[in-house]
mmCIF file of C-alpha atoms in Angstrom:
data_model
loop_
_atom_site.group_PDB
_atom_site.id
_atom_site.type_symbol
_atom_site.label_atom_id
_atom_site.label_comp_id
_atom_site.label_asym_id
_atom_site.label_seq_id
_atom_site.Cartn_x
_atom_site.Cartn_y
_atom_site.Cartn_z
ATOM 1 C CA VAL A 1 25.367 17.781 -18.336
ATOM 2 C CA GLU A 2 21.969 18.760 -16.946
ATOM 3 C CA SER A 3 19.049 16.492 -17.631
ATOM 4 C CA VAL A 4 16.279 18.696 -18.976
ATOM 5 C CA THR A 5 12.864 17.321 -18.081
ATOM 6 C CA THR A 6 10.277 18.216 -20.669
ATOM 7 C CA LEU A 7 6.724 17.112 -21.213
ATOM 8 C CA ASP A 8 7.940 14.953 -24.094
ATOM 9 C CA THR A 9 10.498 13.093 -21.918
ATOM 10 C CA ILE A 10 7.877 12.533 -19.206
ATOM 11 C CA PHE A 11 5.452 11.209 -21.852
ATOM 12 C CA LYS A 12 8.139 8.845 -23.201
ATOM 13 C CA GLY A 13 8.981 7.745 -19.652
ATOM 14 C CA PHE A 14 5.416 6.659 -18.991
ATOM 15 C CA SER A 15 4.928 5.126 -22.448
ATOM 16 C CA GLY A 16 8.110 3.059 -22.221
ATOM 17 C CA GLY A 17 9.816 5.085 -24.966
ATOM 18 C CA LYS A 18 6.963 4.631 -27.443
ATOM 19 C CA SER A 19 5.189 7.431 -29.297
ATOM 20 C CA GLU A 20 1.829 6.512 -27.776
ATOM 21 C CA ILE A 21 0.522 5.886 -24.266
ATOM 22 C CA SER A 22 -2.042 3.310 -23.067
ATOM 23 C CA SER A 23 -4.946 4.001 -20.724
ATOM 24 C CA LYS A 24 -3.177 2.228 -17.849
ATOM 25 C CA ASP A 25 -0.045 4.339 -18.316
ATOM 26 C CA PHE A 26 -2.140 7.519 -18.705
ATOM 27 C CA ILE A 27 -3.771 6.816 -15.333
ATOM 28 C CA LYS A 28 -0.321 6.180 -13.779
ATOM 29 C CA LEU A 29 0.926 9.477 -15.224
ATOM 30 C CA ASN A 30 -1.988 11.309 -13.580
ATOM 31 C CA LYS A 31 -1.487 9.520 -10.229
ATOM 32 C CA ASP A 32 2.299 10.004 -10.129
ATOM 33 C CA SER A 33 1.925 13.667 -11.052
ATOM 34 C CA GLY A 34 -0.437 14.245 -8.118
ATOM 35 C CA LEU A 35 -3.327 15.404 -10.291
ATOM 36 C CA ILE A 36 -5.957 13.135 -8.743
ATOM 37 C CA ASP A 37 -8.174 14.697 -6.059
ATOM 38 C CA LYS A 38 -11.873 14.790 -5.114
ATOM 39 C CA THR A 39 -12.839 16.735 -8.237
ATOM 40 C CA TYR A 40 -10.650 14.728 -10.638
ATOM 41 C CA THR A 41 -10.827 10.932 -10.211
ATOM 42 C CA THR A 42 -9.660 7.881 -12.176
ATOM 43 C CA THR A 43 -13.140 7.726 -13.727
ATOM 44 C CA ASP A 44 -12.602 11.224 -15.099
ATOM 45 C CA ILE A 45 -9.226 10.138 -16.442
ATOM 46 C CA ASP A 46 -10.857 7.234 -18.311
ATOM 47 C CA LEU A 47 -13.542 9.528 -19.720
ATOM 48 C CA ILE A 48 -10.963 12.081 -20.918
ATOM 49 C CA PHE A 49 -8.837 9.287 -22.403
ATOM 50 C CA SER A 50 -11.845 7.925 -24.335
ATOM 51 C CA LYS A 51 -12.874 11.405 -25.467
ATOM 52 C CA VAL A 52 -9.440 12.393 -26.765
ATOM 53 C CA LYS A 53 -8.251 9.159 -28.412
ATOM 54 C CA SER A 54 -9.131 8.127 -31.963
ATOM 55 C CA LYS A 55 -12.323 6.074 -32.230
ATOM 56 C CA THR A 56 -10.555 2.895 -33.379
ATOM 57 C CA SER A 57 -7.408 3.359 -31.288
ATOM 58 C CA LYS A 58 -6.606 2.080 -27.790
ATOM 59 C CA VAL A 59 -3.746 4.524 -27.201
ATOM 60 C CA LEU A 60 -3.061 8.273 -27.147
ATOM 61 C CA THR A 61 -0.490 9.861 -29.432
ATOM 62 C CA TYR A 62 1.594 12.782 -28.131
ATOM 63 C CA ASP A 63 -0.660 15.344 -29.860
ATOM 64 C CA GLN A 64 -3.750 13.732 -28.337
ATOM 65 C CA PHE A 65 -1.970 13.739 -24.973
ATOM 66 C CA LEU A 66 -1.438 17.499 -25.281
ATOM 67 C CA HIS A 67 -5.160 17.890 -26.069
ATOM 68 C CA SER A 68 -5.988 15.755 -22.997
ATOM 69 C CA LEU A 69 -4.083 18.265 -20.836
ATOM 70 C CA GLU A 70 -6.579 20.932 -21.942
ATOM 71 C CA GLU A 71 -9.445 18.635 -20.915
ATOM 72 C CA ILE A 72 -7.790 17.967 -17.559
ATOM 73 C CA ALA A 73 -7.350 21.716 -16.987
ATOM 74 C CA LYS A 74 -11.034 22.278 -17.819
ATOM 75 C CA LYS A 75 -12.095 19.548 -15.372
ATOM 76 C CA LYS A 76 -9.829 20.837 -12.590
ATOM 77 C CA LYS A 77 -10.812 24.474 -13.346
ATOM 78 C CA THR A 78 -7.225 25.616 -13.821
ATOM 79 C CA ASP A 79 -4.969 26.561 -16.740
ATOM 80 C CA VAL A 80 -3.007 24.146 -18.947
ATOM 81 C CA GLU A 81 0.371 25.541 -17.855
ATOM 82 C CA THR A 82 -0.316 24.564 -14.228
ATOM 83 C CA ILE A 83 -1.118 21.005 -15.319
ATOM 84 C CA LYS A 84 2.032 20.855 -17.478
ATOM 85 C CA GLN A 85 4.190 22.134 -14.621
ATOM 86 C CA LYS A 86 2.757 19.550 -12.220
ATOM 87 C CA ILE A 87 3.499 16.744 -14.691
ATOM 88 C CA ILE A 88 7.014 18.023 -15.391
ATOM 89 C CA SER A 89 7.801 18.513 -11.693
ATOM 90 C CA SER A 90 6.810 14.868 -11.004
ATOM 91 C CA GLY A 91 9.988 13.815 -12.825
ATOM 92 C CA GLY A 92 8.519 10.763 -14.545
ATOM 93 C CA PRO A 93 7.185 7.398 -13.407
ATOM 94 C CA HIS A 94 7.676 6.336 -9.784
ATOM 95 C CA PHE A 95 8.214 2.618 -9.212
ATOM 96 C CA SER A 96 7.818 1.159 -5.751
ATOM 97 C CA GLY A 97 7.929 -2.581 -5.202
ATOM 98 C CA THR A 98 6.624 -4.429 -2.192
ATOM 99 C CA LYS A 99 8.963 -4.424 0.785
ATOM 100 C CA THR A 100 9.029 -7.626 2.827
ATOM 101 C CA ASP A 101 8.547 -7.557 6.571
ATOM 102 C CA TYR A 102 11.200 -8.910 8.900
ATOM 103 C CA VAL A 103 10.205 -12.399 10.099
ATOM 104 C CA LYS A 104 12.262 -13.390 13.141
ATOM 105 C CA PHE A 105 12.261 -17.165 12.691
ATOM 106 C CA HIS A 106 12.945 -16.991 8.957
ATOM 107 C CA ASP A 107 15.486 -14.190 8.669
ATOM 108 C CA ASP A 108 17.576 -14.771 11.844
ATOM 109 C CA LYS A 109 19.638 -17.905 11.154
ATOM 110 C CA SER A 110 20.817 -18.052 14.771
ATOM 111 C CA LEU A 111 17.264 -19.096 15.746
ATOM 112 C CA TYR A 112 17.161 -22.076 13.363
ATOM 113 C CA THR A 113 16.610 -25.467 15.052
ATOM 114 C CA GLY A 114 16.993 -29.139 14.171
ATOM 115 C CA VAL A 115 18.232 -30.147 10.754
ATOM 116 C CA TYR A 116 18.164 -26.531 9.558
ATOM 117 C CA ALA A 117 20.674 -25.500 12.227
ATOM 118 C CA LYS A 118 22.852 -28.627 12.503
ATOM 119 C CA GLY A 119 22.598 -29.929 8.959
ATOM 120 C CA GLY A 120 21.302 -33.327 7.921
ATOM 121 C CA PRO A 121 22.856 -36.384 6.349
ATOM 122 C CA THR A 122 24.839 -35.978 3.177
ATOM 123 C CA ASN A 123 25.445 -38.241 0.214
ATOM 124 C CA VAL A 124 29.220 -37.906 0.626
ATOM 125 C CA ASP A 125 29.579 -39.773 3.945
ATOM 126 C CA VAL A 126 32.654 -41.591 5.060
ATOM 127 C CA GLY A 127 32.158 -45.317 4.635
ATOM 128 C CA LYS A 128 34.277 -48.384 3.896
ATOM 129 C CA GLY A 129 37.473 -46.501 4.705
ATOM 130 C CA GLY A 130 36.851 -43.346 2.687
ATOM 131 C CA ALA A 131 34.348 -41.133 0.913
ATOM 132 C CA ILE A 132 31.487 -42.797 -0.894
ATOM 133 C CA SER A 133 32.099 -42.340 -4.593
ATOM 134 C CA ASP A 134 29.168 -44.168 -6.191
ATOM 135 C CA ILE A 135 25.877 -45.928 -5.401
ATOM 136 C CA SER A 136 27.474 -49.395 -5.169
ATOM 137 C CA GLN A 137 29.017 -48.341 -1.851
ATOM 138 C CA THR A 138 25.627 -47.339 -0.364
ATOM 139 C CA CYS A 139 23.644 -50.445 -1.391
ATOM 140 C CA ASP A 140 24.089 -54.006 -0.126
ATOM 141 C CA ARG A 141 24.589 -55.996 -3.323
ATOM 142 C CA SER A 142 25.306 -59.367 -1.679
ATOM 143 C CA SER A 143 23.288 -62.359 -2.888
ATOM 144 C CA ALA A 144 19.852 -63.113 -1.436
ATOM 145 C CA ASP A 145 17.136 -65.763 -1.988
ATOM 146 C CA ALA A 146 13.783 -65.168 -3.700
ATOM 147 C CA ARG A 147 12.222 -63.747 -0.516
ATOM 148 C CA GLY A 148 15.054 -61.228 -0.103
ATOM 149 C CA LEU A 149 16.777 -63.010 2.761
ATOM 150 C CA LYS A 150 20.530 -62.973 2.844
ATOM 151 C CA LYS A 151 22.279 -66.275 2.324
#
């Protein structure tokens, strides 16, 4: 089964499956599709978004999105089909998380020193002929005077 990528599936990919897209997601769509250049910036994207959306709305519907493509084409001085093809060829949203750098003394456990390498004391030590099973074996409960001295 081939996955057919259409403008509608790309729109739904950026909107999280909803029927409308926010300004943030509209900007991401433009960036991921490679539409941004010196003549078409994120400021232009915001202006087109504000121009195309309903006055009281904060999102674009799919029909408004299609109208925004005409505005983008006008701004970039190209035809709408070229813009559509660029968006479709992008394949949807691109997610890239932060990759951590290799840190020698943190990631290489053979370089650990001290307690980290050898291990420290445990609460299951051998004492009084066997493993310590409760706190009464770790504390000295013998009688003492008022000053804490042993009798």
